[in-house]
Amino acid sequence: MPVNFLPAERWFGRNDPEDGAAALRMHHLERKDARRGLIGFASDAGVKRNKGRPGARDGPAAIRDALTNMAVPANQPRFTDLGDIEVTGDDLEDGQAALAKQIAEAPANIDRLIVLGGGHETAFGSYSGLAKKYPGKRIGIINLDAHLDLRLAGKNGASSGTPFAQIRALASGSFDYLCLGVAEESNTQALMARAEEWNVGIVTDHALIADRNAAGQQIAALIDRNDLVYLTIDIDVLPHFQAPGVSAPAARGVPLSTIEHLVERIISLCDERRTALPLADIVELSPPHDPQGVTAKSAALLVRRLLCS
Ligand SMILES: [Mn+2]
């Protein structure tokens, strides 16, 4: 079977009963019928087609491992682990379709689902599922990424570099895309010109390093003009010392504290303006290139923030 569905394994981790009932860690929150959900997309197909170094397939397991023992803040919602979609070969399109189906058919009580990638090809499955689940709703996309990922599918087909061009084709007239953390040297002039032609909002890594609120107005405007926000985080937006384990490490990058601030701002602005944030994903973690587990920990911090708010 080229695309497999792997049911969730039991969560386990450290227990500190001597510290009392409030000594909760993330693994204590996992149960059925919760408000928050996790699903993995264990795929290397998109990164391989994009000529990157493989390893993203092991991302979901590594993020769960890094998350399990993190401490839980007060009054936290529970979460449900929905298991993994596993793409074993080059069956990217079938894998994306399977992910979209799981998202569209996720239990109705889940108000926010976090997808653990996989390469950035995860995003096409994520968006497709969200669009299927909420037909007719205006979906605004916020991508935290060094790369625009707006390349056109060439003879090798879709990849981890093409998801937002594919999403635009699917969304036809309603494509609304804001990319935060764009690195000048990581995007050709062809992509920058395409972004301009397609009205893509861009805030560069330099702008966010100089002022962590540099994207504030663009984020607020996108949230105001849409019914739903889909947040996608490419962990290669971080500097190499906070995310060495990615297909393409960044020499500069936007610091984790700034990315955490952006995620927090997006969550709280969505709450304030009553725009839903039903779906987020975190992609491009490559555990074979992450011997110290730093990248997995950076990713898990962001997942925790999305689950615990
Ligand atoms: Mn990307």
PDB file of C-alpha atoms and ligand atoms in Angstrom:
ATOM      1  CA  MET A   1       0.000   0.000   0.000  1.00  0.00           C
ATOM      2  CA  PRO A   2       1.605   3.310  -1.067  1.00  0.00           C
ATOM      3  CA  VAL A   3      -0.550   5.403   1.307  1.00  0.00           C
ATOM      4  CA  ASN A   4      -1.268   3.973   4.749  1.00  0.00           C
ATOM      5  CA  PHE A   5      -3.342   5.163   7.651  1.00  0.00           C
ATOM      6  CA  LEU A   6      -1.556   4.535  10.964  1.00  0.00           C
ATOM      7  CA  PRO A   7      -3.797   4.811  14.050  1.00  0.00           C
ATOM      8  CA  ALA A   8      -2.482   6.892  16.958  1.00  0.00           C
ATOM      9  CA  GLU A   9      -0.254   5.184  19.483  1.00  0.00           C
ATOM     10  CA  ARG A  10      -0.784   5.679  23.185  1.00  0.00           C
ATOM     11  CA  TRP A  11       0.897   8.781  24.587  1.00  0.00           C
ATOM     12  CA  PHE A  12       3.208   8.275  27.514  1.00  0.00           C
ATOM     13  CA  GLY A  13       5.908  10.246  29.311  1.00  0.00           C
ATOM     14  CA  ARG A  14       7.180  11.446  32.611  1.00  0.00           C
ATOM     15  CA  ASN A  15       4.936  11.373  35.707  1.00  0.00           C
ATOM     16  CA  ASP A  16       5.572  13.342  38.905  1.00  0.00           C
ATOM     17  CA  PRO A  17       2.843  12.140  41.291  1.00  0.00           C
ATOM     18  CA  GLU A  18       4.825  13.456  44.282  1.00  0.00           C
ATOM     19  CA  ASP A  19       4.173  17.002  43.020  1.00  0.00           C
ATOM     20  CA  GLY A  20       0.376  16.662  43.050  1.00  0.00           C
ATOM     21  CA  ALA A  21      -2.433  16.930  40.501  1.00  0.00           C
ATOM     22  CA  ALA A  22      -1.112  20.082  38.780  1.00  0.00           C
ATOM     23  CA  ALA A  23       2.126  18.415  37.615  1.00  0.00           C
ATOM     24  CA  LEU A  24       0.664  17.872  34.170  1.00  0.00           C
ATOM     25  CA  ARG A  25       2.640  17.339  30.995  1.00  0.00           C
ATOM     26  CA  MET A  26       1.344  17.272  27.426  1.00  0.00           C
ATOM     27  CA  HIS A  27       0.935  13.487  27.299  1.00  0.00           C
ATOM     28  CA  HIS A  28      -1.617  13.733  30.124  1.00  0.00           C
ATOM     29  CA  LEU A  29      -3.939  15.801  27.892  1.00  0.00           C
ATOM     30  CA  GLU A  30      -4.424  13.285  25.079  1.00  0.00           C
ATOM     31  CA  ARG A  31      -7.860  11.663  25.004  1.00  0.00           C
ATOM     32  CA  LYS A  32     -10.823  10.961  22.752  1.00  0.00           C
ATOM     33  CA  ASP A  33     -13.468  13.617  22.011  1.00  0.00           C
ATOM     34  CA  ALA A  34     -11.262  16.637  22.765  1.00  0.00           C
ATOM     35  CA  ARG A  35     -11.520  20.172  21.316  1.00  0.00           C
ATOM     36  CA  ARG A  36      -8.082  20.117  19.763  1.00  0.00           C
ATOM     37  CA  GLY A  37      -6.608  17.561  17.386  1.00  0.00           C
ATOM     38  CA  LEU A  38      -3.302  16.394  15.954  1.00  0.00           C
ATOM     39  CA  ILE A  39      -2.703  14.457  12.757  1.00  0.00           C
ATOM     40  CA  GLY A  40       0.598  13.469  11.124  1.00  0.00           C
ATOM     41  CA  PHE A  41       1.531  13.535   7.433  1.00  0.00           C
ATOM     42  CA  ALA A  42       4.584  11.274   7.233  1.00  0.00           C
ATOM     43  CA  SER A  43       5.854  12.010   3.734  1.00  0.00           C
ATOM     44  CA  ASP A  44       9.170  12.512   1.963  1.00  0.00           C
ATOM     45  CA  ALA A  45       7.658  12.561  -1.498  1.00  0.00           C
ATOM     46  CA  GLY A  46       7.431  16.341  -1.844  1.00  0.00           C
ATOM     47  CA  VAL A  47      10.947  17.052  -0.556  1.00  0.00           C
ATOM     48  CA  LYS A  48      12.429  14.366  -2.831  1.00  0.00           C
ATOM     49  CA  ARG A  49      10.661  15.794  -5.881  1.00  0.00           C
ATOM     50  CA  ASN A  50      11.947  19.232  -4.874  1.00  0.00           C
ATOM     51  CA  LYS A  51      15.515  17.799  -4.853  1.00  0.00           C
ATOM     52  CA  GLY A  52      15.857  18.383  -1.106  1.00  0.00           C
ATOM     53  CA  ARG A  53      17.428  16.023   1.430  1.00  0.00           C
ATOM     54  CA  PRO A  54      14.867  13.466   2.613  1.00  0.00           C
ATOM     55  CA  GLY A  55      13.857  12.898   6.230  1.00  0.00           C
ATOM     56  CA  ALA A  56      10.587  14.829   6.670  1.00  0.00           C
ATOM     57  CA  ARG A  57       8.698  11.546   6.800  1.00  0.00           C
ATOM     58  CA  ASP A  58       9.949  11.062  10.377  1.00  0.00           C
ATOM     59  CA  GLY A  59       8.727  14.535  11.392  1.00  0.00           C
ATOM     60  CA  PRO A  60       5.411  13.632  13.070  1.00  0.00           C
ATOM     61  CA  ALA A  61       6.989  11.051  15.400  1.00  0.00           C
ATOM     62  CA  ALA A  62       9.830  13.413  16.371  1.00  0.00           C
ATOM     63  CA  ILE A  63       7.444  16.299  17.152  1.00  0.00           C
ATOM     64  CA  ARG A  64       5.273  14.040  19.319  1.00  0.00           C
ATOM     65  CA  ASP A  65       8.407  12.865  21.181  1.00  0.00           C
ATOM     66  CA  ALA A  66       9.525  16.450  21.815  1.00  0.00           C
ATOM     67  CA  LEU A  67       6.027  17.507  22.891  1.00  0.00           C
ATOM     68  CA  THR A  68       5.123  14.698  25.266  1.00  0.00           C
ATOM     69  CA  ASN A  69       7.002  15.881  28.382  1.00  0.00           C
ATOM     70  CA  MET A  70       6.463  19.624  27.975  1.00  0.00           C
ATOM     71  CA  ALA A  71       4.670  21.211  30.913  1.00  0.00           C
ATOM     72  CA  VAL A  72       1.018  22.181  30.521  1.00  0.00           C
ATOM     73  CA  PRO A  73      -0.211  25.715  31.291  1.00  0.00           C
ATOM     74  CA  ALA A  74      -3.254  26.262  33.525  1.00  0.00           C
ATOM     75  CA  ASN A  75      -6.765  25.341  32.300  1.00  0.00           C
ATOM     76  CA  GLN A  76      -5.693  23.654  29.115  1.00  0.00           C
ATOM     77  CA  PRO A  77      -8.019  22.087  26.566  1.00  0.00           C
ATOM     78  CA  ARG A  78      -7.461  18.371  25.895  1.00  0.00           C
ATOM     79  CA  PHE A  79      -6.389  17.124  22.484  1.00  0.00           C
ATOM     80  CA  THR A  80      -7.028  14.013  20.400  1.00  0.00           C
ATOM     81  CA  ASP A  81      -4.323  12.317  18.343  1.00  0.00           C
ATOM     82  CA  LEU A  82      -5.869  11.194  15.039  1.00  0.00           C
ATOM     83  CA  GLY A  83      -2.823   9.178  13.922  1.00  0.00           C
ATOM     84  CA  ASP A  84      -0.769   9.487  10.735  1.00  0.00           C
ATOM     85  CA  ILE A  85      -1.167   9.401   6.976  1.00  0.00           C
ATOM     86  CA  GLU A  86       1.972   7.681   5.719  1.00  0.00           C
ATOM     87  CA  VAL A  87       3.231   8.083   2.148  1.00  0.00           C
ATOM     88  CA  THR A  88       5.828   5.366   1.548  1.00  0.00           C
ATOM     89  CA  GLY A  89       6.845   6.028  -2.069  1.00  0.00           C
ATOM     90  CA  ASP A  90       6.252   8.795  -4.575  1.00  0.00           C
ATOM     91  CA  ASP A  91       2.450   8.739  -4.192  1.00  0.00           C
ATOM     92  CA  LEU A  92       2.246  12.362  -3.216  1.00  0.00           C
ATOM     93  CA  GLU A  93      -1.117  13.161  -4.802  1.00  0.00           C
ATOM     94  CA  ASP A  94      -2.807  10.123  -3.194  1.00  0.00           C
ATOM     95  CA  GLY A  95      -1.282  11.088   0.150  1.00  0.00           C
ATOM     96  CA  GLN A  96      -2.502  14.687  -0.122  1.00  0.00           C
ATOM     97  CA  ALA A  97      -5.976  13.443  -1.030  1.00  0.00           C
ATOM     98  CA  ALA A  98      -5.965  11.100   1.990  1.00  0.00           C
ATOM     99  CA  LEU A  99      -4.881  13.965   4.277  1.00  0.00           C
ATOM    100  CA  ALA A 100      -7.582  16.249   2.848  1.00  0.00           C
ATOM    101  CA  LYS A 101     -10.209  13.570   3.472  1.00  0.00           C
ATOM    102  CA  GLN A 102      -9.127  13.105   7.112  1.00  0.00           C
ATOM    103  CA  ILE A 103      -9.255  16.878   7.678  1.00  0.00           C
ATOM    104  CA  ALA A 104     -12.660  17.273   6.016  1.00  0.00           C
ATOM    105  CA  GLU A 105     -14.051  14.347   8.026  1.00  0.00           C
ATOM    106  CA  ALA A 106     -12.364  15.120  11.360  1.00  0.00           C
ATOM    107  CA  PRO A 107     -14.696  14.851  14.387  1.00  0.00           C
ATOM    108  CA  ALA A 108     -17.006  17.881  14.647  1.00  0.00           C
ATOM    109  CA  ASN A 109     -15.995  18.636  18.257  1.00  0.00           C
ATOM    110  CA  ILE A 110     -12.420  19.469  17.144  1.00  0.00           C
ATOM    111  CA  ASP A 111     -12.243  23.251  16.746  1.00  0.00           C
ATOM    112  CA  ARG A 112      -8.544  23.345  15.849  1.00  0.00           C
ATOM    113  CA  LEU A 113      -6.558  20.646  14.101  1.00  0.00           C
ATOM    114  CA  ILE A 114      -2.750  20.736  13.861  1.00  0.00           C
ATOM    115  CA  VAL A 115      -1.081  18.814  11.036  1.00  0.00           C
ATOM    116  CA  LEU A 116       2.488  17.616  11.633  1.00  0.00           C
ATOM    117  CA  GLY A 117       4.416  17.355   8.312  1.00  0.00           C
ATOM    118  CA  GLY A 118       5.993  16.122   6.088  1.00  0.00           C
ATOM    119  CA  GLY A 119       7.503  18.628   3.697  1.00  0.00           C
ATOM    120  CA  HIS A 120       5.612  21.733   2.617  1.00  0.00           C
ATOM    121  CA  GLU A 121       3.608  19.591   0.176  1.00  0.00           C
ATOM    122  CA  THR A 122       1.568  18.969   3.345  1.00  0.00           C
ATOM    123  CA  ALA A 123      -0.010  22.404   2.769  1.00  0.00           C
ATOM    124  CA  PHE A 124      -1.869  21.370  -0.370  1.00  0.00           C
ATOM    125  CA  GLY A 125      -3.491  18.491   1.502  1.00  0.00           C
ATOM    126  CA  SER A 126      -4.247  20.770   4.470  1.00  0.00           C
ATOM    127  CA  TYR A 127      -5.866  23.517   2.397  1.00  0.00           C
ATOM    128  CA  SER A 128      -7.805  21.048   0.228  1.00  0.00           C
ATOM    129  CA  GLY A 129      -9.297  19.441   3.335  1.00  0.00           C
ATOM    130  CA  LEU A 130     -10.195  22.800   4.872  1.00  0.00           C
ATOM    131  CA  ALA A 131     -11.843  24.026   1.646  1.00  0.00           C
ATOM    132  CA  LYS A 132     -13.826  20.795   1.457  1.00  0.00           C
ATOM    133  CA  LYS A 133     -14.943  21.110   5.074  1.00  0.00           C
ATOM    134  CA  TYR A 134     -15.993  24.765   4.767  1.00  0.00           C
ATOM    135  CA  PRO A 135     -17.320  25.304   1.231  1.00  0.00           C
ATOM    136  CA  GLY A 136     -17.977  28.945   0.371  1.00  0.00           C
ATOM    137  CA  LYS A 137     -15.972  30.315   3.312  1.00  0.00           C
ATOM    138  CA  ARG A 138     -13.227  32.857   2.642  1.00  0.00           C
ATOM    139  CA  ILE A 139      -9.915  31.308   3.727  1.00  0.00           C
ATOM    140  CA  GLY A 140      -6.902  33.530   4.401  1.00  0.00           C
ATOM    141  CA  ILE A 141      -3.494  31.827   4.368  1.00  0.00           C
ATOM    142  CA  ILE A 142      -0.616  32.943   6.594  1.00  0.00           C
ATOM    143  CA  ASN A 143       2.682  31.182   5.883  1.00  0.00           C
ATOM    144  CA  LEU A 144       5.714  31.627   8.154  1.00  0.00           C
ATOM    145  CA  ASP A 145       8.464  30.652   5.752  1.00  0.00           C
ATOM    146  CA  ALA A 146      11.770  31.737   4.186  1.00  0.00           C
ATOM    147  CA  HIS A 147      10.360  30.547   0.859  1.00  0.00           C
ATOM    148  CA  LEU A 148       7.286  31.647  -1.083  1.00  0.00           C
ATOM    149  CA  ASP A 149       6.711  28.061  -2.334  1.00  0.00           C
ATOM    150  CA  LEU A 150       4.963  29.480  -5.406  1.00  0.00           C
ATOM    151  CA  ARG A 151       6.846  27.443  -8.004  1.00  0.00           C
ATOM    152  CA  LEU A 152       4.886  25.911 -10.860  1.00  0.00           C
ATOM    153  CA  ALA A 153       4.713  22.118 -11.111  1.00  0.00           C
ATOM    154  CA  GLY A 154       7.219  21.124 -13.817  1.00  0.00           C
ATOM    155  CA  LYS A 155       7.671  17.735 -15.390  1.00  0.00           C
ATOM    156  CA  ASN A 156       8.213  16.135 -11.965  1.00  0.00           C
ATOM    157  CA  GLY A 157       4.780  17.358 -10.875  1.00  0.00           C
ATOM    158  CA  ALA A 158       3.836  18.867  -7.520  1.00  0.00           C
ATOM    159  CA  SER A 159       6.462  19.067  -4.760  1.00  0.00           C
ATOM    160  CA  SER A 160       7.277  20.816  -1.492  1.00  0.00           C
ATOM    161  CA  GLY A 161       8.024  23.952  -3.567  1.00  0.00           C
ATOM    162  CA  THR A 162       4.657  24.254  -5.333  1.00  0.00           C
ATOM    163  CA  PRO A 163       1.829  24.122  -2.740  1.00  0.00           C
ATOM    164  CA  PHE A 164       0.691  27.754  -2.905  1.00  0.00           C
ATOM    165  CA  ALA A 165       0.579  27.836  -6.711  1.00  0.00           C
ATOM    166  CA  GLN A 166      -1.588  24.682  -6.502  1.00  0.00           C
ATOM    167  CA  ILE A 167      -3.790  26.240  -3.822  1.00  0.00           C
ATOM    168  CA  ARG A 168      -4.270  29.324  -5.993  1.00  0.00           C
ATOM    169  CA  ALA A 169      -5.446  27.133  -8.859  1.00  0.00           C
ATOM    170  CA  LEU A 170      -7.901  25.413  -6.491  1.00  0.00           C
ATOM    171  CA  ALA A 171      -9.125  28.655  -4.887  1.00  0.00           C
ATOM    172  CA  SER A 172      -9.470  30.430  -8.262  1.00  0.00           C
ATOM    173  CA  GLY A 173     -10.597  34.009  -7.515  1.00  0.00           C
ATOM    174  CA  SER A 174     -10.322  33.859  -3.730  1.00  0.00           C
ATOM    175  CA  PHE A 175      -6.588  33.249  -3.190  1.00  0.00           C
ATOM    176  CA  ASP A 176      -5.467  35.350  -0.207  1.00  0.00           C
ATOM    177  CA  TYR A 177      -1.900  34.591   0.830  1.00  0.00           C
ATOM    178  CA  LEU A 178       0.481  36.365   3.240  1.00  0.00           C
ATOM    179  CA  CYS A 179       4.069  35.078   3.583  1.00  0.00           C
ATOM    180  CA  LEU A 180       6.109  36.205   6.614  1.00  0.00           C
ATOM    181  CA  GLY A 181       9.884  35.719   6.900  1.00  0.00           C
ATOM    182  CA  VAL A 182      10.741  35.718   3.197  1.00  0.00           C
ATOM    183  CA  ALA A 183      14.513  35.593   2.579  1.00  0.00           C
ATOM    184  CA  GLU A 184      15.689  37.487  -0.493  1.00  0.00           C
ATOM    185  CA  GLU A 185      18.369  34.951  -1.429  1.00  0.00           C
ATOM    186  CA  SER A 186      15.961  32.003  -1.189  1.00  0.00           C
ATOM    187  CA  ASN A 187      13.453  33.182  -3.801  1.00  0.00           C
ATOM    188  CA  THR A 188      14.230  33.835  -7.458  1.00  0.00           C
ATOM    189  CA  GLN A 189      13.115  37.053  -9.122  1.00  0.00           C
ATOM    190  CA  ALA A 190      10.647  34.919 -11.104  1.00  0.00           C
ATOM    191  CA  LEU A 191       8.936  33.958  -7.833  1.00  0.00           C
ATOM    192  CA  MET A 192       8.999  37.519  -6.499  1.00  0.00           C
ATOM    193  CA  ALA A 193       7.382  38.748  -9.735  1.00  0.00           C
ATOM    194  CA  ARG A 194       4.745  35.984  -9.531  1.00  0.00           C
ATOM    195  CA  ALA A 195       4.001  36.948  -5.925  1.00  0.00           C
ATOM    196  CA  GLU A 196       3.438  40.537  -6.983  1.00  0.00           C
ATOM    197  CA  GLU A 197       1.229  39.526  -9.894  1.00  0.00           C
ATOM    198  CA  TRP A 198      -0.854  37.319  -7.594  1.00  0.00           C
ATOM    199  CA  ASN A 199      -1.163  40.002  -4.851  1.00  0.00           C
ATOM    200  CA  VAL A 200       0.739  37.949  -2.282  1.00  0.00           C
ATOM    201  CA  GLY A 201       1.544  39.862   0.901  1.00  0.00           C
ATOM    202  CA  ILE A 202       5.231  39.676   1.845  1.00  0.00           C
ATOM    203  CA  VAL A 203       7.123  40.672   4.990  1.00  0.00           C
ATOM    204  CA  THR A 204      10.829  39.878   4.828  1.00  0.00           C
ATOM    205  CA  ASP A 205      12.973  38.180   7.454  1.00  0.00           C
ATOM    206  CA  HIS A 206      15.034  41.407   7.769  1.00  0.00           C
ATOM    207  CA  ALA A 207      11.873  43.432   8.502  1.00  0.00           C
ATOM    208  CA  LEU A 208      10.756  40.989  11.233  1.00  0.00           C
ATOM    209  CA  ILE A 209      14.234  40.864  12.800  1.00  0.00           C
ATOM    210  CA  ALA A 210      14.305  44.679  12.970  1.00  0.00           C
ATOM    211  CA  ASP A 211      10.732  44.925  14.319  1.00  0.00           C
ATOM    212  CA  ARG A 212       8.756  41.893  15.447  1.00  0.00           C
ATOM    213  CA  ASN A 213       5.533  43.828  14.836  1.00  0.00           C
ATOM    214  CA  ALA A 214       6.437  44.671  11.230  1.00  0.00           C
ATOM    215  CA  ALA A 215       3.667  42.378   9.918  1.00  0.00           C
ATOM    216  CA  GLY A 216       1.001  43.588  12.363  1.00  0.00           C
ATOM    217  CA  GLN A 217      -1.158  45.558   9.925  1.00  0.00           C
ATOM    218  CA  GLN A 218      -1.028  42.933   7.189  1.00  0.00           C
ATOM    219  CA  ILE A 219      -1.966  40.151   9.638  1.00  0.00           C
ATOM    220  CA  ALA A 220      -4.896  42.150  11.018  1.00  0.00           C
ATOM    221  CA  ALA A 221      -6.168  43.074   7.544  1.00  0.00           C
ATOM    222  CA  LEU A 222      -6.054  39.436   6.363  1.00  0.00           C
ATOM    223  CA  ILE A 223      -7.898  38.238   9.475  1.00  0.00           C
ATOM    224  CA  ASP A 224     -10.546  40.969   9.016  1.00  0.00           C
ATOM    225  CA  ARG A 225     -11.340  40.146   5.395  1.00  0.00           C
ATOM    226  CA  ASN A 226     -11.654  36.346   5.801  1.00  0.00           C
ATOM    227  CA  ASP A 227     -13.971  33.890   7.581  1.00  0.00           C
ATOM    228  CA  LEU A 228     -11.186  31.427   8.412  1.00  0.00           C
ATOM    229  CA  VAL A 229      -7.435  31.537   8.770  1.00  0.00           C
ATOM    230  CA  TYR A 230      -5.160  28.665   7.774  1.00  0.00           C
ATOM    231  CA  LEU A 231      -1.729  29.050   9.406  1.00  0.00           C
ATOM    232  CA  THR A 232       1.193  27.098   7.965  1.00  0.00           C
ATOM    233  CA  ILE A 233       4.643  27.161   9.563  1.00  0.00           C
ATOM    234  CA  ASP A 234       7.751  26.020   7.691  1.00  0.00           C
ATOM    235  CA  ILE A 235      10.293  25.409  10.421  1.00  0.00           C
ATOM    236  CA  ASP A 236      13.063  26.547   7.996  1.00  0.00           C
ATOM    237  CA  VAL A 237      11.926  30.114   8.702  1.00  0.00           C
ATOM    238  CA  LEU A 238      14.051  29.818  11.888  1.00  0.00           C
ATOM    239  CA  PRO A 239      17.833  30.422  12.007  1.00  0.00           C
ATOM    240  CA  HIS A 240      20.020  27.321  11.602  1.00  0.00           C
ATOM    241  CA  PHE A 241      20.896  27.129  15.318  1.00  0.00           C
ATOM    242  CA  GLN A 242      17.212  26.822  16.236  1.00  0.00           C
ATOM    243  CA  ALA A 243      16.346  24.641  13.233  1.00  0.00           C
ATOM    244  CA  PRO A 244      19.355  22.756  11.857  1.00  0.00           C
ATOM    245  CA  GLY A 245      17.218  19.728  11.035  1.00  0.00           C
ATOM    246  CA  VAL A 246      15.432  20.928   7.909  1.00  0.00           C
ATOM    247  CA  SER A 247      15.886  20.341   4.213  1.00  0.00           C
ATOM    248  CA  ALA A 248      17.318  23.860   3.729  1.00  0.00           C
ATOM    249  CA  PRO A 249      18.784  25.455   6.915  1.00  0.00           C
ATOM    250  CA  ALA A 250      18.796  29.279   7.047  1.00  0.00           C
ATOM    251  CA  ALA A 251      22.008  31.215   7.760  1.00  0.00           C
ATOM    252  CA  ARG A 252      19.942  34.185   8.988  1.00  0.00           C
ATOM    253  CA  GLY A 253      16.332  33.222   9.768  1.00  0.00           C
ATOM    254  CA  VAL A 254      13.700  34.805  12.010  1.00  0.00           C
ATOM    255  CA  PRO A 255      14.323  34.034  15.728  1.00  0.00           C
ATOM    256  CA  LEU A 256      12.030  31.560  17.499  1.00  0.00           C
ATOM    257  CA  SER A 257      10.916  34.198  20.031  1.00  0.00           C
ATOM    258  CA  THR A 258       9.659  36.361  17.128  1.00  0.00           C
ATOM    259  CA  ILE A 259       7.920  33.396  15.466  1.00  0.00           C
ATOM    260  CA  GLU A 260       6.274  32.543  18.824  1.00  0.00           C
ATOM    261  CA  HIS A 261       5.167  36.171  19.123  1.00  0.00           C
ATOM    262  CA  LEU A 262       3.666  36.054  15.604  1.00  0.00           C
ATOM    263  CA  VAL A 263       1.782  32.828  16.332  1.00  0.00           C
ATOM    264  CA  GLU A 264       0.450  34.334  19.565  1.00  0.00           C
ATOM    265  CA  ARG A 265      -0.627  37.543  17.778  1.00  0.00           C
ATOM    266  CA  ILE A 266      -2.384  35.554  15.063  1.00  0.00           C
ATOM    267  CA  ILE A 267      -4.244  33.426  17.646  1.00  0.00           C
ATOM    268  CA  SER A 268      -5.294  36.391  19.774  1.00  0.00           C
ATOM    269  CA  LEU A 269      -6.320  38.568  16.795  1.00  0.00           C
ATOM    270  CA  CYS A 270      -8.410  35.680  15.407  1.00  0.00           C
ATOM    271  CA  ASP A 271     -10.116  35.416  18.821  1.00  0.00           C
ATOM    272  CA  GLU A 272     -10.698  39.180  19.002  1.00  0.00           C
ATOM    273  CA  ARG A 273     -12.101  39.503  15.486  1.00  0.00           C
ATOM    274  CA  ARG A 274     -14.075  36.225  15.724  1.00  0.00           C
ATOM    275  CA  THR A 275     -12.292  34.728  12.762  1.00  0.00           C
ATOM    276  CA  ALA A 276     -11.784  30.981  13.230  1.00  0.00           C
ATOM    277  CA  LEU A 277      -8.338  29.366  13.158  1.00  0.00           C
ATOM    278  CA  PRO A 278      -9.462  25.771  12.540  1.00  0.00           C
ATOM    279  CA  LEU A 279      -6.282  24.466  10.924  1.00  0.00           C
ATOM    280  CA  ALA A 280      -2.540  24.916  11.247  1.00  0.00           C
ATOM    281  CA  ASP A 281       0.386  22.825  10.124  1.00  0.00           C
ATOM    282  CA  ILE A 282       4.081  22.689  10.894  1.00  0.00           C
ATOM    283  CA  VAL A 283       6.324  21.296   8.193  1.00  0.00           C
ATOM    284  CA  GLU A 284       9.849  20.480   6.953  1.00  0.00           C
ATOM    285  CA  LEU A 285      11.303  19.063  10.176  1.00  0.00           C
ATOM    286  CA  SER A 286      13.864  16.441   9.082  1.00  0.00           C
ATOM    287  CA  PRO A 287      14.835  14.308  12.115  1.00  0.00           C
ATOM    288  CA  PRO A 288      17.814  12.535  10.459  1.00  0.00           C
ATOM    289  CA  HIS A 289      19.459  15.995  10.270  1.00  0.00           C
ATOM    290  CA  ASP A 290      18.511  16.936  13.823  1.00  0.00           C
ATOM    291  CA  PRO A 291      20.877  14.912  16.039  1.00  0.00           C
ATOM    292  CA  GLN A 292      20.394  17.126  19.127  1.00  0.00           C
ATOM    293  CA  GLY A 293      16.619  17.276  18.655  1.00  0.00           C
ATOM    294  CA  VAL A 294      16.683  21.093  18.705  1.00  0.00           C
ATOM    295  CA  THR A 295      14.539  21.480  15.607  1.00  0.00           C
ATOM    296  CA  ALA A 296      11.955  19.020  16.917  1.00  0.00           C
ATOM    297  CA  LYS A 297      11.858  21.000  20.164  1.00  0.00           C
ATOM    298  CA  SER A 298      11.386  24.309  18.312  1.00  0.00           C
ATOM    299  CA  ALA A 299       8.537  22.719  16.327  1.00  0.00           C
ATOM    300  CA  ALA A 300       6.983  21.227  19.475  1.00  0.00           C
ATOM    301  CA  LEU A 301       7.021  24.641  21.230  1.00  0.00           C
ATOM    302  CA  LEU A 302       4.940  26.065  18.386  1.00  0.00           C
ATOM    303  CA  VAL A 303       2.581  23.085  18.323  1.00  0.00           C
ATOM    304  CA  ARG A 304       2.098  23.402  22.098  1.00  0.00           C
ATOM    305  CA  ARG A 305       1.212  27.054  21.678  1.00  0.00           C
ATOM    306  CA  LEU A 306      -1.377  26.217  19.009  1.00  0.00           C
ATOM    307  CA  LEU A 307      -2.891  23.410  21.082  1.00  0.00           C
ATOM    308  CA  CYS A 308      -2.839  25.342  24.370  1.00  0.00           C
ATOM    309  CA  SER A 309      -4.689  28.540  23.485  1.00  0.00           C
TER     310      SER A 309
HETATM  311 MN    MN B   1       8.070  26.067   2.688  1.00  0.00          MN
END
